[in-house]
Short mmCIF file of C-alpha atoms in Angstrom, two decimals:
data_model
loop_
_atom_site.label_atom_id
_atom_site.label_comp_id
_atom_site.label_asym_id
_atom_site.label_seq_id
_atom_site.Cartn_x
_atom_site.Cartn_y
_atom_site.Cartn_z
CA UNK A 1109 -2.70 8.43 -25.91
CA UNK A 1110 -0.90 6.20 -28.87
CA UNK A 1111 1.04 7.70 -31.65
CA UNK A 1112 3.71 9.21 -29.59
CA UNK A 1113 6.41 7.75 -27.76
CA UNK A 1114 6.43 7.19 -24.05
CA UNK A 1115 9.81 8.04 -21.64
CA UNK A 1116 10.09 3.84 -21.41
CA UNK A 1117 10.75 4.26 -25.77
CA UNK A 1118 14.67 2.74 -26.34
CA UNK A 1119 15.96 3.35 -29.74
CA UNK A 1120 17.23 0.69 -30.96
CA UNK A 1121 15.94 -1.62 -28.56
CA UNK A 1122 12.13 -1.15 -29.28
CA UNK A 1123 9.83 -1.57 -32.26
CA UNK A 1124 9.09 1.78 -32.67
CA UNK A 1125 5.98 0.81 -34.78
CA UNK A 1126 4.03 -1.53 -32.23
CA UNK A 1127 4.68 0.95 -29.57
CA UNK A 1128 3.66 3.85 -31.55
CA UNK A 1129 0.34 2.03 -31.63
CA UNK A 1130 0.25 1.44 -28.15
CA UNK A 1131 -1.70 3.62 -26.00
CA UNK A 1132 0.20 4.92 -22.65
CA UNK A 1133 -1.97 6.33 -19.58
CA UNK A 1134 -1.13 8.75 -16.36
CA UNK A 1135 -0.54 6.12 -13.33
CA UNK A 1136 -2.63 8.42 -10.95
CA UNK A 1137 -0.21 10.93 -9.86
CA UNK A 1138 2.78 9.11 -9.98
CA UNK A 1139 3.89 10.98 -13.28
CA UNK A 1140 4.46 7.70 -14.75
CA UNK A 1141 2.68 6.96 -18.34
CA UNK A 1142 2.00 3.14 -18.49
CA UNK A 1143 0.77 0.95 -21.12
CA UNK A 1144 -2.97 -0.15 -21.70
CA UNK A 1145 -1.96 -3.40 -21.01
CA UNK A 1146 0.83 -4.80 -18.63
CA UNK A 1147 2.52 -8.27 -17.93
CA UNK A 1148 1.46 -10.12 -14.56
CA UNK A 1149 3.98 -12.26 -12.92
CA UNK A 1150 1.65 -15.03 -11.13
CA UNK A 1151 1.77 -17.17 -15.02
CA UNK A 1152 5.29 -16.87 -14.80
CA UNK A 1153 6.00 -19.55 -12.97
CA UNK A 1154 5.11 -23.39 -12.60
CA UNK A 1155 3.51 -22.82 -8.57
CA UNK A 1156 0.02 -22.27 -9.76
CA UNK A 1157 0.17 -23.13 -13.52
CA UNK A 1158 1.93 -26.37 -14.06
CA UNK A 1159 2.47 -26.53 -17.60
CA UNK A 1160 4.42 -23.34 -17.74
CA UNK A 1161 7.55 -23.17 -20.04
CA UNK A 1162 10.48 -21.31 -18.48
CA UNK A 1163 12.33 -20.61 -21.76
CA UNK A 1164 8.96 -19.68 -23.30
CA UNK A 1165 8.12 -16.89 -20.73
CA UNK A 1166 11.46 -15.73 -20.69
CA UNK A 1167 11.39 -15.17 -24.34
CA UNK A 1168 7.48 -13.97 -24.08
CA UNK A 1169 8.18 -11.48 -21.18
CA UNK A 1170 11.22 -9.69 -23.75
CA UNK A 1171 8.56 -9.57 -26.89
CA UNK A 1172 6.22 -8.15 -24.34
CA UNK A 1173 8.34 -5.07 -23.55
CA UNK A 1174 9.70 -4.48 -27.41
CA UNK A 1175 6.16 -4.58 -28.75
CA UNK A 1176 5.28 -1.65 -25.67
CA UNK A 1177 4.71 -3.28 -22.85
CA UNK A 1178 6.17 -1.44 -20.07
CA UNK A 1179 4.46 -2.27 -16.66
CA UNK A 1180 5.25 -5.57 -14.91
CA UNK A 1181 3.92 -6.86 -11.67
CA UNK A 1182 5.37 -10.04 -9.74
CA UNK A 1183 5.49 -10.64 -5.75
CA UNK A 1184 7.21 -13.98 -3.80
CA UNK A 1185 4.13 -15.37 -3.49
CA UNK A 1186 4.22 -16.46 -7.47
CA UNK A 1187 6.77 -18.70 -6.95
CA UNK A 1188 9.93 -18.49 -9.17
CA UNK A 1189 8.60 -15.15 -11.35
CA UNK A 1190 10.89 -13.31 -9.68
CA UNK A 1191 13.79 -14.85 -10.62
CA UNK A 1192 12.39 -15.72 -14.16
CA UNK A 1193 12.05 -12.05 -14.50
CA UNK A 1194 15.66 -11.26 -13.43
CA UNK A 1195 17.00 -13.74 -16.25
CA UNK A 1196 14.56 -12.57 -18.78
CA UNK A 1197 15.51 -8.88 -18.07
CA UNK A 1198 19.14 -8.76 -17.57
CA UNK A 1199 19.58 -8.24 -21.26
CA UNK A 1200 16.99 -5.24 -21.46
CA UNK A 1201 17.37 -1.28 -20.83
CA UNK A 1202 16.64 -0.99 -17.63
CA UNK A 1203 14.40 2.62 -18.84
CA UNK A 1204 12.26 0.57 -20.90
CA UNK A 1205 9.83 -0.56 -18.24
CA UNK A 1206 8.49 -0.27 -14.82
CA UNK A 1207 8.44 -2.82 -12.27
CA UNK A 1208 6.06 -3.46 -9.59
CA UNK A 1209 6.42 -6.36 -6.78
CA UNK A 1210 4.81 -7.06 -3.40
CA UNK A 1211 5.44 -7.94 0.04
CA UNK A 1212 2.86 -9.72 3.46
CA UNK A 1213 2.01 -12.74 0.86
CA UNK A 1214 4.45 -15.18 0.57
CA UNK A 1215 3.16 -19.20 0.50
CA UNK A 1216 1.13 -21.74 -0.94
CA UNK A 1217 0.61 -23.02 2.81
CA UNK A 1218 -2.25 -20.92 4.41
CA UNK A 1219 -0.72 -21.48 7.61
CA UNK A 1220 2.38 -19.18 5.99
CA UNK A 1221 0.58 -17.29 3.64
CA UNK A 1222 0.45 -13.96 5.02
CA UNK A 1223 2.87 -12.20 7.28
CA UNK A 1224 2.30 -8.28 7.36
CA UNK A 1225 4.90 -7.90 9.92
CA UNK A 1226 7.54 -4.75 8.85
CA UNK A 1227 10.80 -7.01 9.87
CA UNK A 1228 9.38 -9.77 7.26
CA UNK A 1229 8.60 -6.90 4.78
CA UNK A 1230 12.34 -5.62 5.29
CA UNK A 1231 13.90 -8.80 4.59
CA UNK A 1232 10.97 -9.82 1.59
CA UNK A 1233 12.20 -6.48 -0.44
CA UNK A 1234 15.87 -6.91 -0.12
CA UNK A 1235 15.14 -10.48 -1.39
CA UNK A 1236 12.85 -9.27 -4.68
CA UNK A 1237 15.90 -6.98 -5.16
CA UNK A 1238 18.68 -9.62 -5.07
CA UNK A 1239 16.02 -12.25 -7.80
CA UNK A 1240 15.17 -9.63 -10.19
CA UNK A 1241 18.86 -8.24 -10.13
CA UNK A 1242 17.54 -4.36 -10.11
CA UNK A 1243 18.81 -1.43 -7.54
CA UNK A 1244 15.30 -0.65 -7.41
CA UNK A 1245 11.80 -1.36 -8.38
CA UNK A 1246 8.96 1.38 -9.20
CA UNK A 1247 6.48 0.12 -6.63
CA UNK A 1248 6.42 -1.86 -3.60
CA UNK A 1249 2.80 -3.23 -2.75
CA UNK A 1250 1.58 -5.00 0.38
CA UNK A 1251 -0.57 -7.63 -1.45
CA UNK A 1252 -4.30 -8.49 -0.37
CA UNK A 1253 -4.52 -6.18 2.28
CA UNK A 1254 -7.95 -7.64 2.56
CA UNK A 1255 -6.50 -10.67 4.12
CA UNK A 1256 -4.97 -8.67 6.96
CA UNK A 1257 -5.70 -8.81 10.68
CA UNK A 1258 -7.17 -5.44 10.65
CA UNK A 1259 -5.30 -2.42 8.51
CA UNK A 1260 -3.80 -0.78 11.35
CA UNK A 1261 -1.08 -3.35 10.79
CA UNK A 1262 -1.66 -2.24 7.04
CA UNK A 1263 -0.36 1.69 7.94
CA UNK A 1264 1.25 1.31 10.74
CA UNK A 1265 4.08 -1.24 10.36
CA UNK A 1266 3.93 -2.33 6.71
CA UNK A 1267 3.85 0.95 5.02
CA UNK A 1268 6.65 2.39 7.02
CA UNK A 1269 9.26 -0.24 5.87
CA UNK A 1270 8.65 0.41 2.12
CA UNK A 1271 8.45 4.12 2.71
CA UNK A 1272 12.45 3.34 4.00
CA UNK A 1273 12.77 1.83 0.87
CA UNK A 1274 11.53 4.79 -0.89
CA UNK A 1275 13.47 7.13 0.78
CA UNK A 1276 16.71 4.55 0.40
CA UNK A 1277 16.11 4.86 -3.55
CA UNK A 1278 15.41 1.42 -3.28
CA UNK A 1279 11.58 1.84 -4.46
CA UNK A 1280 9.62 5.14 -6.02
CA UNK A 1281 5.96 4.58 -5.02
CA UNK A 1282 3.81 2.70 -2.57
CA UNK A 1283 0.79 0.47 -3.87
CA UNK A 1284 -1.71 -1.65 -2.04
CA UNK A 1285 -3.73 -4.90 -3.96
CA UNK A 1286 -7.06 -6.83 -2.64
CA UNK A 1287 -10.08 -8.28 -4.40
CA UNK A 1288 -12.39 -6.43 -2.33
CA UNK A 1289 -12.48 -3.45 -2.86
CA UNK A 1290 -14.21 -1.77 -0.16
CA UNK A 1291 -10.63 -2.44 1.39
CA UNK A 1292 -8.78 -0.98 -1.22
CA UNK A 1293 -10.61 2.28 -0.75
CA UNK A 1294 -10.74 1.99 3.22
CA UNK A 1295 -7.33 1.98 2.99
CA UNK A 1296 -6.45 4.26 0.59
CA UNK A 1297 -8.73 6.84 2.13
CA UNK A 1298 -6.50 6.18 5.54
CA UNK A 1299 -3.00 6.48 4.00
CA UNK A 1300 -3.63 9.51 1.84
CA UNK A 1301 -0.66 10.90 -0.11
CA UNK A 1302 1.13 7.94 1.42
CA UNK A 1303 -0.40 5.17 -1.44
CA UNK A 1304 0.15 5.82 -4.96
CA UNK A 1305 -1.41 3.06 -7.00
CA UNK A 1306 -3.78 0.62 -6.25
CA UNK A 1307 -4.30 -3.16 -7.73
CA UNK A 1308 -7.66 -4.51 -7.81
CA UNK A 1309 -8.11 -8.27 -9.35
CA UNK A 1310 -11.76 -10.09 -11.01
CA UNK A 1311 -13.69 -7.10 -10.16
CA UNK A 1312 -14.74 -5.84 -13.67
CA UNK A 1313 -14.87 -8.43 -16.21
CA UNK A 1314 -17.52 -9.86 -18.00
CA UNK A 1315 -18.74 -11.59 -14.87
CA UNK A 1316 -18.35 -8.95 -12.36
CA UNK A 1317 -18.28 -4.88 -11.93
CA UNK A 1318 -17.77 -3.92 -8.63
CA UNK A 1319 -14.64 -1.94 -9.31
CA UNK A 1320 -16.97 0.75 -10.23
CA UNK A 1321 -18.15 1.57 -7.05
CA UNK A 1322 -15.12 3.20 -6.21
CA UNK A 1323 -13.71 4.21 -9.24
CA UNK A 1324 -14.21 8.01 -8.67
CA UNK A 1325 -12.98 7.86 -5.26
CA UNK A 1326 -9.83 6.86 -6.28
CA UNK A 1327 -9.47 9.30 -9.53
CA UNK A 1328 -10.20 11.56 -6.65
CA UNK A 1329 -7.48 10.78 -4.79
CA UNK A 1330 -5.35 10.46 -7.60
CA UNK A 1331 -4.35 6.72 -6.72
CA UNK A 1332 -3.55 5.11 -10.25
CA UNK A 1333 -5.73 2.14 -10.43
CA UNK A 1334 -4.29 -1.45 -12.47
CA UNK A 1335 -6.90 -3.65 -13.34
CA UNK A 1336 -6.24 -7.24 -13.14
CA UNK A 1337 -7.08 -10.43 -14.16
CA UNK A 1338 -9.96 -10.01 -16.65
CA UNK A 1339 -10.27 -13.18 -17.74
CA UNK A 1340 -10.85 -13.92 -14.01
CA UNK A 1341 -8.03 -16.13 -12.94
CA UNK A 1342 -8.38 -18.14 -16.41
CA UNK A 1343 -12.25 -18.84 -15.97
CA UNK A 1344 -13.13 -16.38 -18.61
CA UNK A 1345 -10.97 -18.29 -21.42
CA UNK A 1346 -11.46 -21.46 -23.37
CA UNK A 1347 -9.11 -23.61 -21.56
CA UNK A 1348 -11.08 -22.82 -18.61
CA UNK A 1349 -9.77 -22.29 -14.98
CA UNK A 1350 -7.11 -24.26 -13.00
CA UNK A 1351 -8.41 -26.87 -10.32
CA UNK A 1352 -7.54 -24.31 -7.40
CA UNK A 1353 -9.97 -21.30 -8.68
CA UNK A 1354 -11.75 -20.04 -5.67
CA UNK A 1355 -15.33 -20.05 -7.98
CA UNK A 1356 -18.21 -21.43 -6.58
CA UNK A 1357 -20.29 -24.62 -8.70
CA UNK A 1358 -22.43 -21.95 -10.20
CA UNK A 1359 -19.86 -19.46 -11.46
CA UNK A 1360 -17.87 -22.43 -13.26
CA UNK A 1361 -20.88 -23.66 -14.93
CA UNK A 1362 -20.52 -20.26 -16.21
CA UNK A 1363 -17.46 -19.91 -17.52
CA UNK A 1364 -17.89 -23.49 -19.17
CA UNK A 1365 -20.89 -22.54 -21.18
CA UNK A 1366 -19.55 -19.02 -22.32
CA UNK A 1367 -16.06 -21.36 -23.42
CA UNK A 1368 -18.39 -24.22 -25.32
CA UNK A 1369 -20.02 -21.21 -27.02
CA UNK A 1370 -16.96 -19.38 -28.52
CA UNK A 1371 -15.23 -22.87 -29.35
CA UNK A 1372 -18.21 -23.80 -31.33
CA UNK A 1373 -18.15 -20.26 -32.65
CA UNK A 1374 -14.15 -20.28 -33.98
CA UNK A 1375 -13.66 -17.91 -30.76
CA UNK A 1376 -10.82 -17.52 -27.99
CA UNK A 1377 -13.21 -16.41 -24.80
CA UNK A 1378 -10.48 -14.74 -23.39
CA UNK A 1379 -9.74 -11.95 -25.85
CA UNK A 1380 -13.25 -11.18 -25.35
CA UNK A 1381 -13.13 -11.25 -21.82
CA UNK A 1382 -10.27 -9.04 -22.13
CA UNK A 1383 -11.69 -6.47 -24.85
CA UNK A 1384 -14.25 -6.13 -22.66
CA UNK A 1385 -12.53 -5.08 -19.84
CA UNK A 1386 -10.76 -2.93 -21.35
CA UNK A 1387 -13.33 -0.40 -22.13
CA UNK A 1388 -13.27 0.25 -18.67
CA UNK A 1389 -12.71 4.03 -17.95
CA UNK A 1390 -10.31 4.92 -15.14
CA UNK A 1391 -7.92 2.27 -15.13
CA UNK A 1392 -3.83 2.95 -16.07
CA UNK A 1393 -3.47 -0.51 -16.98
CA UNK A 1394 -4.63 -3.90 -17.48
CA UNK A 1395 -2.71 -6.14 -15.77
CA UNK A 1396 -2.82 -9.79 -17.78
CA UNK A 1397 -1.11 -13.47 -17.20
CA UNK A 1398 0.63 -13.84 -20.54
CA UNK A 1399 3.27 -16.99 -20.05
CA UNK A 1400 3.58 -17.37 -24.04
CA UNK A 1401 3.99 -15.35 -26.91
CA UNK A 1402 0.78 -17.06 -28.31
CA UNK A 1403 -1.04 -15.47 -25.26
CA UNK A 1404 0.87 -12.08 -25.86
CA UNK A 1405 -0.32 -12.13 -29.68
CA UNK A 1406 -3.83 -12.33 -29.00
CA UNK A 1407 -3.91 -9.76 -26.49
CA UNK A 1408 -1.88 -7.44 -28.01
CA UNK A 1409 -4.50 -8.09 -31.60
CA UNK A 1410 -6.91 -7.13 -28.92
CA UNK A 1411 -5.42 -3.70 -27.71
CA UNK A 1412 -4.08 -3.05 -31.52
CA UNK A 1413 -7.10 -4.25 -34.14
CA UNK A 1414 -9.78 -4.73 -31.23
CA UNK A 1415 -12.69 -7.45 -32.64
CA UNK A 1416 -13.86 -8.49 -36.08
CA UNK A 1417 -17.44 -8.37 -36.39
CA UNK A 1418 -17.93 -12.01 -35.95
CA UNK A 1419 -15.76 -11.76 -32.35
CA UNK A 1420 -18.79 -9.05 -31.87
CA UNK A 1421 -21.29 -10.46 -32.43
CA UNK A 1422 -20.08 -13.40 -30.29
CA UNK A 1423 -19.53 -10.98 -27.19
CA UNK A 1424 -23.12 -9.36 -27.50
CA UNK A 1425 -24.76 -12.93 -27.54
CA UNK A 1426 -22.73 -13.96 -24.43
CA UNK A 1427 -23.51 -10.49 -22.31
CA UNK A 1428 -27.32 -10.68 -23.50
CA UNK A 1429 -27.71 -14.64 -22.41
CA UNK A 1430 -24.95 -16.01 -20.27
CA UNK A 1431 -23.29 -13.09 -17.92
CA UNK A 1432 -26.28 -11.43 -17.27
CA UNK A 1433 -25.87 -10.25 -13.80
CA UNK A 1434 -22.72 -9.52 -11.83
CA UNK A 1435 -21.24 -12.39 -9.78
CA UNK A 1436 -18.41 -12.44 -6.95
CA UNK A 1437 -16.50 -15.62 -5.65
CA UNK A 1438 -16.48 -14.35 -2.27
CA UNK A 1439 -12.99 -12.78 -1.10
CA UNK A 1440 -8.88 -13.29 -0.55
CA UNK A 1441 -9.77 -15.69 2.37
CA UNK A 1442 -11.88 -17.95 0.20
CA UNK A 1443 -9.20 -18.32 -2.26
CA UNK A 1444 -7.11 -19.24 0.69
CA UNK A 1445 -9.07 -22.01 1.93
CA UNK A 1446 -9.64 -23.83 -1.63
CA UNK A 1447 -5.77 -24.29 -0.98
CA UNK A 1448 -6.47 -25.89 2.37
#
C-alpha cells in the first residue's frame, strides 16, 4: 500500500513525500515490505553495457533509495556492481534498504560461468560481503538454477552453505533466480520452507507471460516473487537491445518495430514496457536496470503518474498489432552460447 511509511523510512535521510507515494508489498513470507519497483545491479557496471557511467550510477543508485527505492539485487557475475554498490552505499543508513546478491554464476567465459559447488559458494559470499562493505545482506540467491547440472546439486550442496550464512547472521533469507520457470517452481516445491523468494527474468512483459503459470503456486507457498527485466534485457526500449541479447531474428524484428513506432509517436517504449508489467498481480517487486537518473525518472513517472492518454493509446495499438502472441528466446543456456 502507498501513503504510509515502510520500516526502510529514515528521517532525515529520505524524501518523505516520494516515498509516501510509493507503494510497498509483503515479500512472500519473509515479513519484509518492498517497493513496487527495485534497482537491478547487472546495468551497474560496464561488463555487459559499455557505455555505463560509474559516477552516474553511483549518484543514480542514492536518488533511487531517497525517492523509495528499497530493494537492490546484484551478484559477481555483473561485473564491478558490487563494488559500485559498496561506494555508492557507504554514505546511506544501512535500514533504508534491502539487499539481495547471488552466488553459482560468476563469468563472462561459458567455460567458467557456472560453478554450483558449496566450497565456491562459501568463498563467493564472503567476497560480496567484503565489495559491498555490509555485515550482511537480506538474501543470498543461487542464480539460474536452470543452468544447473540437475537440482540435486541445487538443495543439496548450494543451499546448505547460504543456510550457514543465515544462521552466521551473515544473510536473512534464501532465494533462487532462472528464466524458466518450470525450474523455479520444481525447485521451490523441493526446498519448501527452505526458499524464501524467488527471481524470475523476461517472463511477463509485453512479449511474453509465462510467469503466470505458476504464479499461484508460489503465493501458495508463500515464496515472494521479484519480477525482472520487463523491458526484456533492453529489447523492449527505444535504444533497442545490446549485441549479446539471446533473441532470436524474429523477436528483434519485434522489438525494432514496436521502438520505430513509439519514436515516431514522441514515446519511450520502455516505460510502456514497464507500465505494463507492472499490472501484474502477485509480484513484490519489479526488479529494473536503471544506470542513470534519466532512467530512474521515467520509471519512477511510471510507478507515480502511470501514462498520459497519448502513452495509452500508444500501448493499446502496440498489444493489438505488434505483440500479439507470447514469445520466449529459449532458456539460460541459450543466453550462454550467444557469448560463445
Amino acid at each position: 500500500m502507498s501513503g504510509s511509511l515502510p520500516a526502510t523510512f529514515v528521517k532525515g535521510f529520505h524524501d518523505e513525500e516520494q516515498v509516501r507515494r510509493m507503494e510497498y508489498r509483503p515479500l512472500g513470507s519473509t515479513g519484509l515490505q518492498v517497493s513496487k519497483i527495485s534497482l537491478g545491479g547487472a546495468t551497474l557496471s560496464g561488463r555487459f553495457y559499455s557505455d555505463f557511467d560509474r559516477e552516474e550510477g553511483i549518484r543514480t543508485v542514492r536518488e533511487a533509495i531517497r525517492a523509495g527505492v528499497n530493494y537492490i539485487d546484484t551478484a559477481p557475475l555483473y561485473g564491478r556492481s558490487e563494488e559500485l554498490l559498496g561506494l555508492a552505499l557507504k554514505d546511506v543508513p544501512r535500514e533504508a534498504y534491502y539487499i539481495a546478491t547471488k552466488v553459482a554464476r560468476y563469468e563472462v567465459n561459458p567455460d567458467d560461468m557456472f560453478n554450483y559447488s558449496g566450497a565456491k559458494a562459501r568463498e563467493s559470499v564472503k567476497r560480496s560481503l567484503e565489495l559491498l562493505g555490509l555485515d550482511y545482506v537480506d538474501i543470498l540467491q543461487v542464480h539460474d538454477v536452470d543452468a544447473a547440472p540437475n537440482l540435486d546439486i541445487v538443495l543439496n550442496e548450494t543451499i546448505p552453505v547460504l543456510e550457514e550464512f543465515v544462521a552466521a547472521g551473515k544473510a536473512k533469507f534464501i532465494g533462487i533466480t532462472a528464466y524458466d520457470v518450470d525450474a523455479l517452481k520444481e525447485c521451490a516445491e523441493r526446498g519448501k520452507g527452505r526458499i524464501k523468494v524467488m527471481l524470475n527474468y523476461g517472463r511477463y512483459t509485453l512479449l511474453d507471460n509465462t510467469l503466470l503459470q505458476h504464479m499461484k503456486a508460489f503465493q501458495e507457498m508463500g515464496v515472494g516473487v521479484v519480477c525482472a527485466a520487463a523491458h526484456a534485457l533492453g529489447l523492449l526500449s527505444n535504444a533497442g537491445p545490446q549485441g549479446w541479447h539471446p533473441g532470436s531474428p524474429e523477436l528483434q524484428a519485434i522489438g525494432k518495430r514496436a521502438a520505430e513506432i513509439c519514436r515516431q509517436k514522441n514515446v519511450e517504449l520502455g516505460k510502456l514496457a514497464m507500465y505494463h508489467t507492472m499490472q501484474l498481480d502477485g509480484a513484490a517487486t519489479f526488479l529494473i536496470g536503471m544506470p542513470n537518473r534519466q532512467l530512474l525518472r521515467i520509471n519512477l513517472d511510471a510507478v507515480f503518474d502511470g501514462l498520459t492518454s497519448h502513452e495509452q493509446e500508444v500501448l493499446q495499438y502496440l498489444r493489438e498489432n505488434v505483440f500479439t502472441k507470447s514469445y520466449s528466446w529459449g532458456s539460460t543456456l541459450s543466453t550462454v552460447n550467444r557469448l560463445k
